[in-house]
Structure formats: C-alpha cells, structure tokens
XYZ file of C-alpha atoms in Angstrom:
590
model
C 0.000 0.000 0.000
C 3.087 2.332 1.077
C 4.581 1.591 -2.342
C 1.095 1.890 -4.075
C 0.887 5.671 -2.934
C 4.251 6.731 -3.501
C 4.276 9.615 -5.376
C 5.095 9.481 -9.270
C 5.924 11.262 -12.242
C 3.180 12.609 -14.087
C 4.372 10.898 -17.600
C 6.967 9.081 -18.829
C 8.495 12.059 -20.132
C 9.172 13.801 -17.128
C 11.108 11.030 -15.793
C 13.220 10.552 -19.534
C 14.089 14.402 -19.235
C 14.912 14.329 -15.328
C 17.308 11.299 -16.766
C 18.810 13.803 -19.132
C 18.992 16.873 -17.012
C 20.735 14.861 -14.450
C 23.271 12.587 -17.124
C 23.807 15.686 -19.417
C 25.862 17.913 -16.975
C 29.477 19.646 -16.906
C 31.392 17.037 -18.085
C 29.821 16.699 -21.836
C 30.748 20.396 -21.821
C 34.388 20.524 -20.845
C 35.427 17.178 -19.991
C 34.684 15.274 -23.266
C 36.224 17.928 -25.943
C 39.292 17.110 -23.767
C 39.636 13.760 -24.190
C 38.865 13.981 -27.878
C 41.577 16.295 -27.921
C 44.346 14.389 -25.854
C 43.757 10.902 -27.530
C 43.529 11.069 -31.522
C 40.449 13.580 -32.368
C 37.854 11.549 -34.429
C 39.562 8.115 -33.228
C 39.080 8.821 -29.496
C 35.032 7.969 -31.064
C 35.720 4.166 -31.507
C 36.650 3.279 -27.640
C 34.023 5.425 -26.384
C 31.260 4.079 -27.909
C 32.625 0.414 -27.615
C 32.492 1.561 -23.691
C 29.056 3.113 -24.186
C 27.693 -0.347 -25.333
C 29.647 -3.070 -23.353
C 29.227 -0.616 -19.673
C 27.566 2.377 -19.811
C 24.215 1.252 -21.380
C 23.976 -2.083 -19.075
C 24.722 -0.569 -15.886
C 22.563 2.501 -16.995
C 19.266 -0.169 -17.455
C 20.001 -2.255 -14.375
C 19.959 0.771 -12.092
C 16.852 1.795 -13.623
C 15.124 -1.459 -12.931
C 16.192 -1.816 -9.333
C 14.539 1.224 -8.869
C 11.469 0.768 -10.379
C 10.916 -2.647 -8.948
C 11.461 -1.639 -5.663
C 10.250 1.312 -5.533
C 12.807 2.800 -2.835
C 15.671 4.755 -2.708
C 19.152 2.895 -2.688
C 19.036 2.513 0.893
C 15.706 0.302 0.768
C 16.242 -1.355 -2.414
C 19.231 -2.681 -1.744
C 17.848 -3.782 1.768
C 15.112 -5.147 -0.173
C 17.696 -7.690 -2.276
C 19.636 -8.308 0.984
C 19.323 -7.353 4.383
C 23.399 -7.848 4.480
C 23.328 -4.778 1.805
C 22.078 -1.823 2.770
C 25.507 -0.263 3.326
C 25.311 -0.443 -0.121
C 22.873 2.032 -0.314
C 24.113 3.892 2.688
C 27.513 4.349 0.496
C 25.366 6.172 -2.392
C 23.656 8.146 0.199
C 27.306 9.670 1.682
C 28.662 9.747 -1.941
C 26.073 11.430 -3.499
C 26.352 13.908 -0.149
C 29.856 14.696 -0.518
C 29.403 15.406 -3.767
C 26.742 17.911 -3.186
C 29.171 19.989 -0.901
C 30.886 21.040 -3.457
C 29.440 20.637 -6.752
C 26.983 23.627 -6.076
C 30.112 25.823 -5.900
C 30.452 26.017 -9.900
C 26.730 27.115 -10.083
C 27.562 30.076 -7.584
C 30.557 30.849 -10.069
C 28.804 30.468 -12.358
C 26.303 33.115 -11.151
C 29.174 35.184 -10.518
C 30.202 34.830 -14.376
C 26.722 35.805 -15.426
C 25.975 38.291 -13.046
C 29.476 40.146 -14.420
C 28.651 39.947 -17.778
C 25.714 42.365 -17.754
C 28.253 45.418 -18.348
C 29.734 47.793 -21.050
C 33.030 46.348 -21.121
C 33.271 42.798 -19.762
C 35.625 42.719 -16.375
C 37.920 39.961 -18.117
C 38.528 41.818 -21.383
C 41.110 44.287 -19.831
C 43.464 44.405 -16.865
C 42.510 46.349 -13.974
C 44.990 49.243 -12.504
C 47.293 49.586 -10.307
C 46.460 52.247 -7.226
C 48.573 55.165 -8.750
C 46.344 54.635 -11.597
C 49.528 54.903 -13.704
C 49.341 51.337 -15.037
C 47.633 47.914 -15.397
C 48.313 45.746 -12.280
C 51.772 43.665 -12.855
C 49.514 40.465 -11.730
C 47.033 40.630 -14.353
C 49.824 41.596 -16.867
C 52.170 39.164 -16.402
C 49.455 36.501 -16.406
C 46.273 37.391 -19.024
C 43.284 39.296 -18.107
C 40.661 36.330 -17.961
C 43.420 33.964 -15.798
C 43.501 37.585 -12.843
C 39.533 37.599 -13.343
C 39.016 33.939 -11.802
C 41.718 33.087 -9.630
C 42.491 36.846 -8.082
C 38.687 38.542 -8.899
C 36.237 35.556 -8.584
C 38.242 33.221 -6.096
C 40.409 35.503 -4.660
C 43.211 32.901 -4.140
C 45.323 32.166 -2.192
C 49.240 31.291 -2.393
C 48.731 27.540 -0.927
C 45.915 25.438 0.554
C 47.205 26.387 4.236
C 46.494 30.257 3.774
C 42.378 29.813 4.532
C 41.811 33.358 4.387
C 38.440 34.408 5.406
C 34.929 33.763 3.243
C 34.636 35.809 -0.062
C 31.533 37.008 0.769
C 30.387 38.156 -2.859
C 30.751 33.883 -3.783
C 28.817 33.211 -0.471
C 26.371 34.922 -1.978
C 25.977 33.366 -5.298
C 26.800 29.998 -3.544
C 23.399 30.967 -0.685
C 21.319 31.891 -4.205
C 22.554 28.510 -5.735
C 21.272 26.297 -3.336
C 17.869 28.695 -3.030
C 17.372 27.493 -6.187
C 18.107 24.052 -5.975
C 15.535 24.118 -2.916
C 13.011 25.751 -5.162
C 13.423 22.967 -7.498
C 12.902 20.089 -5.031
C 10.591 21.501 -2.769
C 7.022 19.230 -3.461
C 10.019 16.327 -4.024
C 9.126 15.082 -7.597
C 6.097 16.589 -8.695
C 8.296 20.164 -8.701
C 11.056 18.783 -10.034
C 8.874 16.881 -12.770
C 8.149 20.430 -13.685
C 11.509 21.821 -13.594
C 13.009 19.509 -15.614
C 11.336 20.792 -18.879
C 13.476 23.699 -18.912
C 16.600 22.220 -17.505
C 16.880 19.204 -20.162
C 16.242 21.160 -23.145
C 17.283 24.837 -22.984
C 21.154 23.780 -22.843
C 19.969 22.781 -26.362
C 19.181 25.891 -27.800
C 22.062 27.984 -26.359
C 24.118 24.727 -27.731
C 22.651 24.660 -31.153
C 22.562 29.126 -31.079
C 26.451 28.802 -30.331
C 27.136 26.438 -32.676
C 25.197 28.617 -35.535
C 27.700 31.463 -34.163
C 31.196 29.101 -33.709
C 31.163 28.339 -37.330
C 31.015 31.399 -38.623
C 33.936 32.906 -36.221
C 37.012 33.254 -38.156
C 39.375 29.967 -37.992
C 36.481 27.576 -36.351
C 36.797 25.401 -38.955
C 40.384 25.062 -38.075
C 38.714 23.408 -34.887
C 36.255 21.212 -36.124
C 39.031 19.742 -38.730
C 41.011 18.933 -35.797
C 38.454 17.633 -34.068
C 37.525 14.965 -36.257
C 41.094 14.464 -37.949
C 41.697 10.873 -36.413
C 44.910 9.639 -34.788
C 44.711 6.044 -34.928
C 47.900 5.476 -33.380
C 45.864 6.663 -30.238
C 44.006 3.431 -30.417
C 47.224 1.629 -29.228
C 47.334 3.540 -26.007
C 45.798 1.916 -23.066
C 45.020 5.122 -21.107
C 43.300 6.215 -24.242
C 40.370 2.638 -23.765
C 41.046 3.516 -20.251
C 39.463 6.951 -20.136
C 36.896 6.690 -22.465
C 35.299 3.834 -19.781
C 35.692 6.070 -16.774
C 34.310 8.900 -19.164
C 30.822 6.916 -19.861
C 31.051 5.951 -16.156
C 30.793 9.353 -14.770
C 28.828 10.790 -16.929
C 25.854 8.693 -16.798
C 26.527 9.450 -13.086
C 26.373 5.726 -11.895
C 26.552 4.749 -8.584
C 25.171 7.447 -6.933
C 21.608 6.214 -6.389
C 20.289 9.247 -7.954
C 19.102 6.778 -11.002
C 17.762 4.541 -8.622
C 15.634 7.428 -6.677
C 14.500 8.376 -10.235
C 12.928 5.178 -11.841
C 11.637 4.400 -8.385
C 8.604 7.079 -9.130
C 7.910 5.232 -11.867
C 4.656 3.281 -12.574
C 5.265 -0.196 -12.263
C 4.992 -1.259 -15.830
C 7.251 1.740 -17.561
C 8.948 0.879 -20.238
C 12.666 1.636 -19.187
C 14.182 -0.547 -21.314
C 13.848 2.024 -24.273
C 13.959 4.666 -21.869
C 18.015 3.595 -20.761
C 18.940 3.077 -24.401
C 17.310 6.469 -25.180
C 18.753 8.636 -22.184
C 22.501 7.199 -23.048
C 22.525 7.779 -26.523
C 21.203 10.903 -26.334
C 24.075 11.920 -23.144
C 27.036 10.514 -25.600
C 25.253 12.629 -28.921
C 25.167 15.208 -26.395
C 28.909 15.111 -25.587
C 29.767 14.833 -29.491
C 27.601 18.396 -30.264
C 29.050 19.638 -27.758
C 32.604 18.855 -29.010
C 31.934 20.131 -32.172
C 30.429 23.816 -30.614
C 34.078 23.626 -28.592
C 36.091 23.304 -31.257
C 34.802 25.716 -33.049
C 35.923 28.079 -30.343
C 39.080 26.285 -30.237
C 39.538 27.103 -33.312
C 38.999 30.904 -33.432
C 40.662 31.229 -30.103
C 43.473 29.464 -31.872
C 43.732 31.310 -35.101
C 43.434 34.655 -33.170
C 46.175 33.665 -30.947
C 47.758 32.509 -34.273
C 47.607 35.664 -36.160
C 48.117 37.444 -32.915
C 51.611 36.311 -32.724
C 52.591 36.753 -36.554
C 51.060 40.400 -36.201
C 53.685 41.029 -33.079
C 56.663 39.357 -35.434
C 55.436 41.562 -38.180
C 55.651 44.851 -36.473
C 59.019 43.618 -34.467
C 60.671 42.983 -38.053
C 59.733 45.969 -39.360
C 60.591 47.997 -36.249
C 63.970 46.552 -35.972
C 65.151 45.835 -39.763
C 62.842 49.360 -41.231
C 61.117 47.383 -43.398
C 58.423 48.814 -46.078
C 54.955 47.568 -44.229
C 53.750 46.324 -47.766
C 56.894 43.899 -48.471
C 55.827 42.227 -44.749
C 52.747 40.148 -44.438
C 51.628 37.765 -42.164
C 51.789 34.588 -44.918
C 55.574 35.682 -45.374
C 56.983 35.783 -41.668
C 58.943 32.677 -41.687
C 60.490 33.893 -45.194
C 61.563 36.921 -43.465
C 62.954 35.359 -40.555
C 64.982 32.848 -42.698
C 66.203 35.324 -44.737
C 67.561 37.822 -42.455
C 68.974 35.386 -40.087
C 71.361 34.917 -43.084
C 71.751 38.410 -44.172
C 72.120 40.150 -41.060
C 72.788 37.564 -38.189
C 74.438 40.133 -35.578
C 70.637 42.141 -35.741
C 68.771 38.478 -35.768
C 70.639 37.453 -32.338
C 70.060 40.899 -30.619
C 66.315 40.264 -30.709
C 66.044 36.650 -30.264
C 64.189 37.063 -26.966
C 61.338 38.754 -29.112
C 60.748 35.998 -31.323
C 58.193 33.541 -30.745
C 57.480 30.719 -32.259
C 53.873 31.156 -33.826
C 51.859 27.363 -34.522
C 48.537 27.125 -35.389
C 49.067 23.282 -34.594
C 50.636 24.259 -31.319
C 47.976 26.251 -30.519
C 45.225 23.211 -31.136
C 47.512 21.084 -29.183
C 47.075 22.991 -25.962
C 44.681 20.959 -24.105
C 42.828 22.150 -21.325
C 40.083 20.896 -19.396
C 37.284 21.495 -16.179
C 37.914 25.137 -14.521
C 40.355 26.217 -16.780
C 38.586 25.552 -20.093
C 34.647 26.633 -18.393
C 35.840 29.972 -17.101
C 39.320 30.913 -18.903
C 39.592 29.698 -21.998
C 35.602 30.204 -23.085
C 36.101 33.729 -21.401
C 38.864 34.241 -23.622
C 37.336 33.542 -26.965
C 33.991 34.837 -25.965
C 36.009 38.583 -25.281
C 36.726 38.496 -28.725
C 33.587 37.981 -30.311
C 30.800 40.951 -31.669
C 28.475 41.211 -28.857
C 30.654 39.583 -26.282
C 28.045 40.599 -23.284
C 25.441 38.376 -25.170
C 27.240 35.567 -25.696
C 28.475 35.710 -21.954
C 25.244 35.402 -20.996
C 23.891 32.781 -23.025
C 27.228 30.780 -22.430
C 26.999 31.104 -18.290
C 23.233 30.025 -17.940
C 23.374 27.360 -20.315
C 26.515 26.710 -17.847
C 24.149 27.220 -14.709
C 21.375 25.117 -16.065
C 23.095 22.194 -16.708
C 24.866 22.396 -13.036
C 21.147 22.820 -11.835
C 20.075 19.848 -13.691
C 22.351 17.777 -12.077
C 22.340 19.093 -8.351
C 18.965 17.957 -9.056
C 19.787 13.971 -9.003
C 22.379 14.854 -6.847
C 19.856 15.803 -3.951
C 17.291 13.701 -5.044
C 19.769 10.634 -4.402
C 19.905 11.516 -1.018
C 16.474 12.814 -0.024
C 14.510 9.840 -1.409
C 16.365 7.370 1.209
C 15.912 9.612 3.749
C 11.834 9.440 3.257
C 11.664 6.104 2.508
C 12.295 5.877 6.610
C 9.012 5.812 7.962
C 10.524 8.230 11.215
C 11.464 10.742 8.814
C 8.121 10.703 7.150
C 5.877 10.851 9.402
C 8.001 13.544 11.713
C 9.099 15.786 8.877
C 6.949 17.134 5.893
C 8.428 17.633 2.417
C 9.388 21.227 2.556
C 10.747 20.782 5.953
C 13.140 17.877 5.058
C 14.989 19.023 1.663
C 15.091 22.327 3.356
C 17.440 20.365 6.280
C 19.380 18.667 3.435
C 19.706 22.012 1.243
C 20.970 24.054 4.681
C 23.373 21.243 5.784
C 25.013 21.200 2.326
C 25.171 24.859 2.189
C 26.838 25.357 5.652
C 29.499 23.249 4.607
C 29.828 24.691 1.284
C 30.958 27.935 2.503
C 34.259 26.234 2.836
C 34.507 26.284 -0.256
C 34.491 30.377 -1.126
C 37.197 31.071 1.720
C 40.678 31.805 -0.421
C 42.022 28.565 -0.434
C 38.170 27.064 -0.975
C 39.525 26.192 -4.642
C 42.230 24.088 -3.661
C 39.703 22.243 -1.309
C 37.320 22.052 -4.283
C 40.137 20.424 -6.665
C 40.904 17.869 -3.522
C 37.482 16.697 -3.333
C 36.583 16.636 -6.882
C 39.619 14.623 -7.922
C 39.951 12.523 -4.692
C 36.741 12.471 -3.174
C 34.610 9.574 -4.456
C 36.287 7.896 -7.498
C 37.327 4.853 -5.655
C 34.574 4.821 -3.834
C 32.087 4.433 -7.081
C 34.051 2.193 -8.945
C 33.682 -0.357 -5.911
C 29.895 0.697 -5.555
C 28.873 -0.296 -9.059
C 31.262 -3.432 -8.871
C 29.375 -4.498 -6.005
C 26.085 -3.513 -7.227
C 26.662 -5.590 -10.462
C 28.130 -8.723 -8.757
C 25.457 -8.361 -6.083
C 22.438 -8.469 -9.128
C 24.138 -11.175 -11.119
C 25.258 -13.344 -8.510
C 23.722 -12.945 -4.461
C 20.378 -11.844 -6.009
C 20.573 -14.333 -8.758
C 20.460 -13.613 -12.829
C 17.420 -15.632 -12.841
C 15.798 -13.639 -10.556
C 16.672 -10.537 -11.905
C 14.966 -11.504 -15.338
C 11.774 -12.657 -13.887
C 11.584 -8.998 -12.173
C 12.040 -7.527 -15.881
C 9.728 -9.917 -17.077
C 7.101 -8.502 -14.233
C 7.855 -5.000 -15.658
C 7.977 -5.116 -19.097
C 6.484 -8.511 -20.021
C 9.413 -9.779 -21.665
C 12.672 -11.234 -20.427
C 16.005 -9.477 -21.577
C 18.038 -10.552 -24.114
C 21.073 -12.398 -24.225
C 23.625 -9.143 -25.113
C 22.189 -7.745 -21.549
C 23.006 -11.512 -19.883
C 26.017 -11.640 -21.524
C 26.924 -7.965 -20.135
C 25.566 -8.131 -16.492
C 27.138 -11.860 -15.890
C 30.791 -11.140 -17.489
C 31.863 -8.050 -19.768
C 30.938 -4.921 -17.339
C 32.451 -7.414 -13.960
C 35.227 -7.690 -15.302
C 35.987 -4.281 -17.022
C 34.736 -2.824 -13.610
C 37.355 -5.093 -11.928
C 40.285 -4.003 -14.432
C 39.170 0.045 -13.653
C 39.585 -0.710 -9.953
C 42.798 -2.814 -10.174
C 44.491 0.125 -12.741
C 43.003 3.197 -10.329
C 44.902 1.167 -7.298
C 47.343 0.654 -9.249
C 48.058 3.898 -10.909
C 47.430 5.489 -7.500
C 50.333 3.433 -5.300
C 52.660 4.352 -8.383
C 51.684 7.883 -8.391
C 54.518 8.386 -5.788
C 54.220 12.226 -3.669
C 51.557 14.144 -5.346
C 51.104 17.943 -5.345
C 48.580 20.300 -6.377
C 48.901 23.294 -8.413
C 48.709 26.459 -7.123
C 48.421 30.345 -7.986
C 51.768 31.740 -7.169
C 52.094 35.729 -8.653
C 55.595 35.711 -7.771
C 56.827 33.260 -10.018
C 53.643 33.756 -13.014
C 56.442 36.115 -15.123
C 59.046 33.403 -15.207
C 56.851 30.245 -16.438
C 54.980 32.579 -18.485
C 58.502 33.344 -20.556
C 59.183 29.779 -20.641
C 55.792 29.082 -22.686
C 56.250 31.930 -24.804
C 59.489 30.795 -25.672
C 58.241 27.129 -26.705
C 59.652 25.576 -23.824
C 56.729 23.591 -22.766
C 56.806 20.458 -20.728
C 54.229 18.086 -20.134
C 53.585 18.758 -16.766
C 53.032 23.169 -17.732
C 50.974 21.493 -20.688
C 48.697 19.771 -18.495
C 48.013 22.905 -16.537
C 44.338 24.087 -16.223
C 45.857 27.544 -16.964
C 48.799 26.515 -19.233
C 51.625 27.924 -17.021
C 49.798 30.195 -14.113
C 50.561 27.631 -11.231
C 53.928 26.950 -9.382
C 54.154 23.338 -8.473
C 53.870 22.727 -4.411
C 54.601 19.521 -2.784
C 51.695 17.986 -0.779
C 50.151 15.211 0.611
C 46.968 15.309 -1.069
C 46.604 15.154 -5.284
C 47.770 13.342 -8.026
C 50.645 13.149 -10.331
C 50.487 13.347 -13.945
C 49.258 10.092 -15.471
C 46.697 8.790 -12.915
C 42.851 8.563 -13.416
C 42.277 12.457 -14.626
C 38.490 12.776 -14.031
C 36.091 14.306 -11.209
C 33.102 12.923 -10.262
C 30.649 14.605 -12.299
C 32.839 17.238 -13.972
C-alpha cells in the first residue's frame, strides 16, 4: 500500500528528461572535448562508444530497474535484495552527499560569471589598474586578463591550501542563491522537479545549437572542427586512451550514486525503461559529441586569433627593428623573413632573439585544457573576442548554470529519497521541511569552499573524493544483481515489468563483460594510484607567473606546464593530497 501511494511522475516524459537533465551535466561540456583532444580527435570515437555499449548502457538499465521494482531509494532497495546490503545504499547516500558539498560551488561561479557579464566592457577583457592609476596591475599583466579575473577577482586565491583566508563574501552569496534554487526545485520532491526539468533538459539545447550557428562562422572555427575529427589512430594503441573513455561513460551517466535509482523508483510499475536507458545514453554521448563540435569551433577561433596574434607582433618587431616597407611584410611571409635575415644580417637576428616567438597554429590546437580552466578561462577568452561579447556571456553562463542545476537535481534527489523512505522521517518531517534540512546542511558546509584557499579544497574533493569509492559501488552492485540476487531472478523482475525477459547481449553484459571491465578500472586506479609516488597540487603563485609565463612563450613547454588548467599560471607545491600526472584524470561529475 506504502509503495502503491508513492508519489510518481506525471508521464513518462518527465522522468526521460529528469534522466537527461541529471546525465547531461558539466562534463559533456568541458570534460569530453578534452579527451577527444588528448587521444587522436575523431579516433578517441571508436573506444568510447565500444564503452558506451559493453558498460555504460547495461549498468545505466540495471539501475533503472532496481529502482522501479522496488520502488525505494538505494538505501531500501538494496535492503530489499539483501538485508546484508544496505551499506550499499548507505555508500550512495554519503557519496552522493559529498558530492553535493561542493558541486553547487560552480553554479555560484557560475552566477558570478553571469551576473558580471551584464556590463559595457566585460571585467575579463582588460586588466585592472594599479592604485597610482599609472598602469595595469603587474599580476594581471604578467598573467592574461581572464586567468587575474578567476583566480584573483572571482576566487580571490590564495598562495597555498594552508592560507584559509576568510569567506569571499560576494561567492557566499551566489553559492546561498545557488542552493535557493536548488531548494526551489525540489521543494514538493518530484512533482516540482517533474516540472523543472522541462526547462533544464532542453534549454542547454538551444544555447548549444545558437552557439554552434555562431562558432562556425567565427574566423578559424573550422580550423577546430578539422582537428576535431582528424583521427589519430595510433591513439588506439594507447591503453590510457580505452582507459578513459570507460571512466568517461562511467561518470557521466553518473552511476553509482543512487540518484538513477531514486529516479525510476517514481515510476509506474509497468514503464517501459528498457527504451527509456537506451534512449537517455545515446542521447548523453550525442550530447557530448555536439558539444565537441560547438568547442572546437571556439578552439579554433581562439586558436587562429592567438595565431595571427603572434605573426602580427613578429610583423611589427621585423619591421621595427630591420625598417622594413609595411607592404613587403605580411603575415603569410613571416617565416620567409625570418629565414632570410637570419642569413643576411645575423648580428641584428641574435640581438632580438628574446622577441621571437614561435607562432603554430598546430601548437595552438595542441594545448589541451580541461574542467575550470577551459569553463571559465579559456571560453572567457574567446567569448572577449567575439561581436556582442556581453550576449554571448550570458547565453554561455546560464546554459553553464542550467546544466549544473540539472544535475544538483539527481544529486539531492539521491539523497532525499532514502531519507523518506524511513518511515521516522516521514511521518516527523513534511516535504518542505526535510529538503530544506538537506539544502541548509550542504550549504553550511559549502561555505568552505568560497574562503581563499576554498579552490584548492574544491580540486581535492573533486579529484579525490569519491572515485574509488564508485568504482567499488557499481562493482558491487553488479556482482550483487548477477550473482547474491541471482540472474534468474533478476529476469523474472524484468519480465514482471515489461512482459518480456532481456536478451542475451544484456546476460552476456551483467554476468561477465561490465564485472570484469569494472574489476580491471579498480585494479588500474589502485594501481596507478600506489605508483603515483608524492603528489602535489597546483597552485596560484604571482611571484613566479612572469618566469613560467617566458618559458611558454618561448616554446619551452613540458608536459607537466601542458597539463596545466591555466597553461603555465601555477607553481608546483609539494603535498600530501593530489595526483601526479598520469593517474585517473576525471572528477566525479565534472
């Protein structure tokens, strides 16, 4: 009877696009276009959608039917299959809680981002000044405008992770109107967010398919795109390359966290998930493709303007030094010049050798940068350039906002539907006052997050916090399904459901293929993490910005200042508490 009058979405829809608005998040944005980019373009295609089929899709469907059968959150459906397992669920619950700690801190910058961009002259385009008012601050110039905007104007940073600094009280704000809005959301549980969910699951769609109508028409987008789907095959060789496109398809159908189980368990008994699982991950993975192709589009102007910036600086040095006619110099010819009067006049060459950079277009498109870095720097740095850059700042930042929303929404939902499936809670606590509890706790520990060395925390959690944690969740929840709760078992639920049994490609997946690929993840992320030896973490260090800075410009790159979210504004610090180049280089959800 308890189960009977649960409550329920009002149509199958609701519950496909709550799917999508909680699958469909950061990480098809900023995470994805990455990977494409460090592992062979076009060819990094061909393991992710071998992972997409052989784990993502499975795992995806089997959540959804524990939920529905049940009819519980993960703390009661897994009690339900085992009395021995409900730490199972209770290890969703705190996962899906730590998460939420910090996760709501990119929707607050993100509201920080959007609330700035409603000016004449966006705050990132130029360098502030110094106090005499005589010249731009040395910070800002020795770094680039957009980098001083996010680390010194929206974060505030500090110099290391020990220097807490007090709250930046413009963030607390954003972070307190954040979670008002997540609260908003969930407050009637899922008939509000069955509402909300129309608007968060499709209007990322239209700013999408609005900037990818404006990326290729920028100047040098196609430069992007090319890249983009210009396939390195040789990538295919690579083991990390297989290795990260699996924990890729993990993370972002966000498995593990129970949120998928709180979802399909306000379903109707006999919805059709089946279609419904197939439908939500195909249209996650298209998502993360469009969205590659709207970010290399940017790439690609950002690159060719950085491009063209750079041979425009060689042009004028040339003529400046050698007083050269401005007609015989152009932009195509640079490299002739160079050539030329390194031969001709050697002594003049040498004197200015410190001036000349090397200018790549390929270089450029080789610069990979991901999460923070590529969100708020590198998007802010193309967008300054573009006609109308207040519009497109706005347009970019809420579609930003609305797909953090979308997922806070699962992300809360995974841990308020356990909580009310306890009859104590229900009965003592009404709707309202219960998410408003949850919403409060999470935001009183979130304010940790906007002191000055709240970043560095952020980074620690999102890169440390629940990765091992998930992998062995889903490994147990798939052994648990195919072998303690019994295969056979499992089908005749399905059968209940849908009227039909699976097939054998979802036997064939559940008993052996996703186990063991699960098993290898786990074994490599233990692995990779003993072998790591002492990590660090990166930090924002104005001191020493001028010196790395030089070293880039002068194309002495190494991996490690490659890898950089901001390509070279960090010093390196020794700590206890990151990783090293080469382990598992994914967040949770981001």
């Amino acid at each position: 009877m308890e189960k009977e009058s649960r409550p329920s979405w009002d149509n199958p829809m609701q519950f496909v696009l709550a799917c999508v608005s909680y699958a469909v998040g950061l990480g098809n944005v900023w995470r994805f276009p990455y990977l494409c980019q460090m592992h062979g373009g076009g060819g990094f295609m061909i393991p992710y959608l071998i992972m997409l089929f052989v784990e993502g899709i499975p795992l995806f469907y089997m959540e959804l039917a524990i939920g529905q059968k049940m009819r519980l959150g993960s703390i009661g459906a897994w009690s339900a299959i085992s009395p021995y397992l409900g730490g199972l669920g209770i290890a969703s619950v705190v996962t899906s809680l730590y998460l939420c700690l910090y996760y709501n801190v990119i929707n607050a910058w993100s509201f920080w981002y959007l609330f700035h961009s409603f000016q004449a002259v966006l705050p990132w385009s130029d360098c502030p000044v110094n106090s005499n008012r005589t010249a731009y601050l040395e910070e800002c110039e020795v770094a680039t405008p957009t980098q001083y905007f996010f680390f010194r104007e929206t974060l505030n940073i500090s110099s290391s992770i020990d220097e807490n600094g007090g709250v930046h009280m413009g963030l607390a704000l954003c972070l307190l109107l954040a979670w008002l809005i997540v609260y908003l959301f969930i407050v009637k549980g899922v008939k509000s967010t069955g509402k909300v969910v129309y608007f968060t699951a499709t209007f990322p769609y239209v700013v999408l398919i609005i900037y990818l109508i404006r990326g290729v028409t920028l100047h040098g987008a196609l430069n992007g795109v090319k890249y983009m789907f210009t396939p390195k095959m040789e990538q295919l060789a690579n083991p990390q390359t297989w290795i990260n496109a699996a924990t890729q398809i993990f993370f972002s159908l966000g498995l593990g966290f129970g949120s998928l189980i709180a979802f399909a368990s306000y379903n109707h008994h006999n919805n059709n998930f089946e279609n419904q699982a197939i439908t939500v991950s195909l249209i996650n993975s298209g998502t993360s493709i469009f969205a590659s192709i709207v970010t290399f589009s940017i790439y690609g102007f950002k690159a060719t303007f950085n491009y063209e910036s750079c041979l425009e600086r060689m042009r004028l040095l040339l003529m400046n030094t050698f007083e050269l006619a401005e007609d015989t110099v152009h932009i195509d010819n640079i490299s002739f010049w160079i050539t030329d009067l390194n031969r001709t006049q050697p002594e003049q060459i040498a004197a200015i050798a410190s001036r000349i950079e090397t200018c790549s277009l390929e270089a450029e498109l080789d610069t990979a940068v991901e999460g923070t870095g590529l969100a708020f720097i590198v998007y802010s740095e193309a967008i300054k350039n573009m006609p109308a850059a207040q519009l497109w700042s706005v347009l970019y930042f809420f579609m930003l906002l609305l797909l953090g929303m979308g997922s806070m929404l699962g992300n809360v939902t995974a841990i308020i539907t356990p909580l009310r499936d306890f009859k104590v809670l229900a009965h003592s606590l009404s709707n309202e006052t219960l998410n408003g509890l949850v919403c409060l706790f999470c935001l009183l520990l979130g304010f940790g997050f906007t002191t000055r060395s709240g970043n560095y925390w952020f980074t620690m959690f999102n890169e440390y916090g629940a990765t091992f944690s998930l992998l062995f969740i889903v490994l147990l929840e798939i052994v648990t399904v195919s072998y303690i709760y019994g295969l056979k078992r499992f089908e005749k639920d399905i059968e209940d459901m849908l009227g039909r049994r699976p097939n054998w490609y979802w036997k064939i997946m559940w008993v052996a293929v996703s186990p063991l690929l699960l098993i290898s993840l786990f074994v490599f992320y233990i692995l990779n993490y003993i072998q790591g030896g002492a990590p660090t973490y990166q930090a924002w260090d104005k001191d020493v910005v001028r010196e790395e800075l030089t070293q880039i410009r002068l194309g002495l790159r190494s991996d490690s200042e490659i890898s950089c979210v901001n390509l070279c504004a960090y010093s390196h610090i020794e700590m206890t508490v990151t990783r090293k180049r080469g382990a598992i280089p994914f967040g949770l959800r981001l």
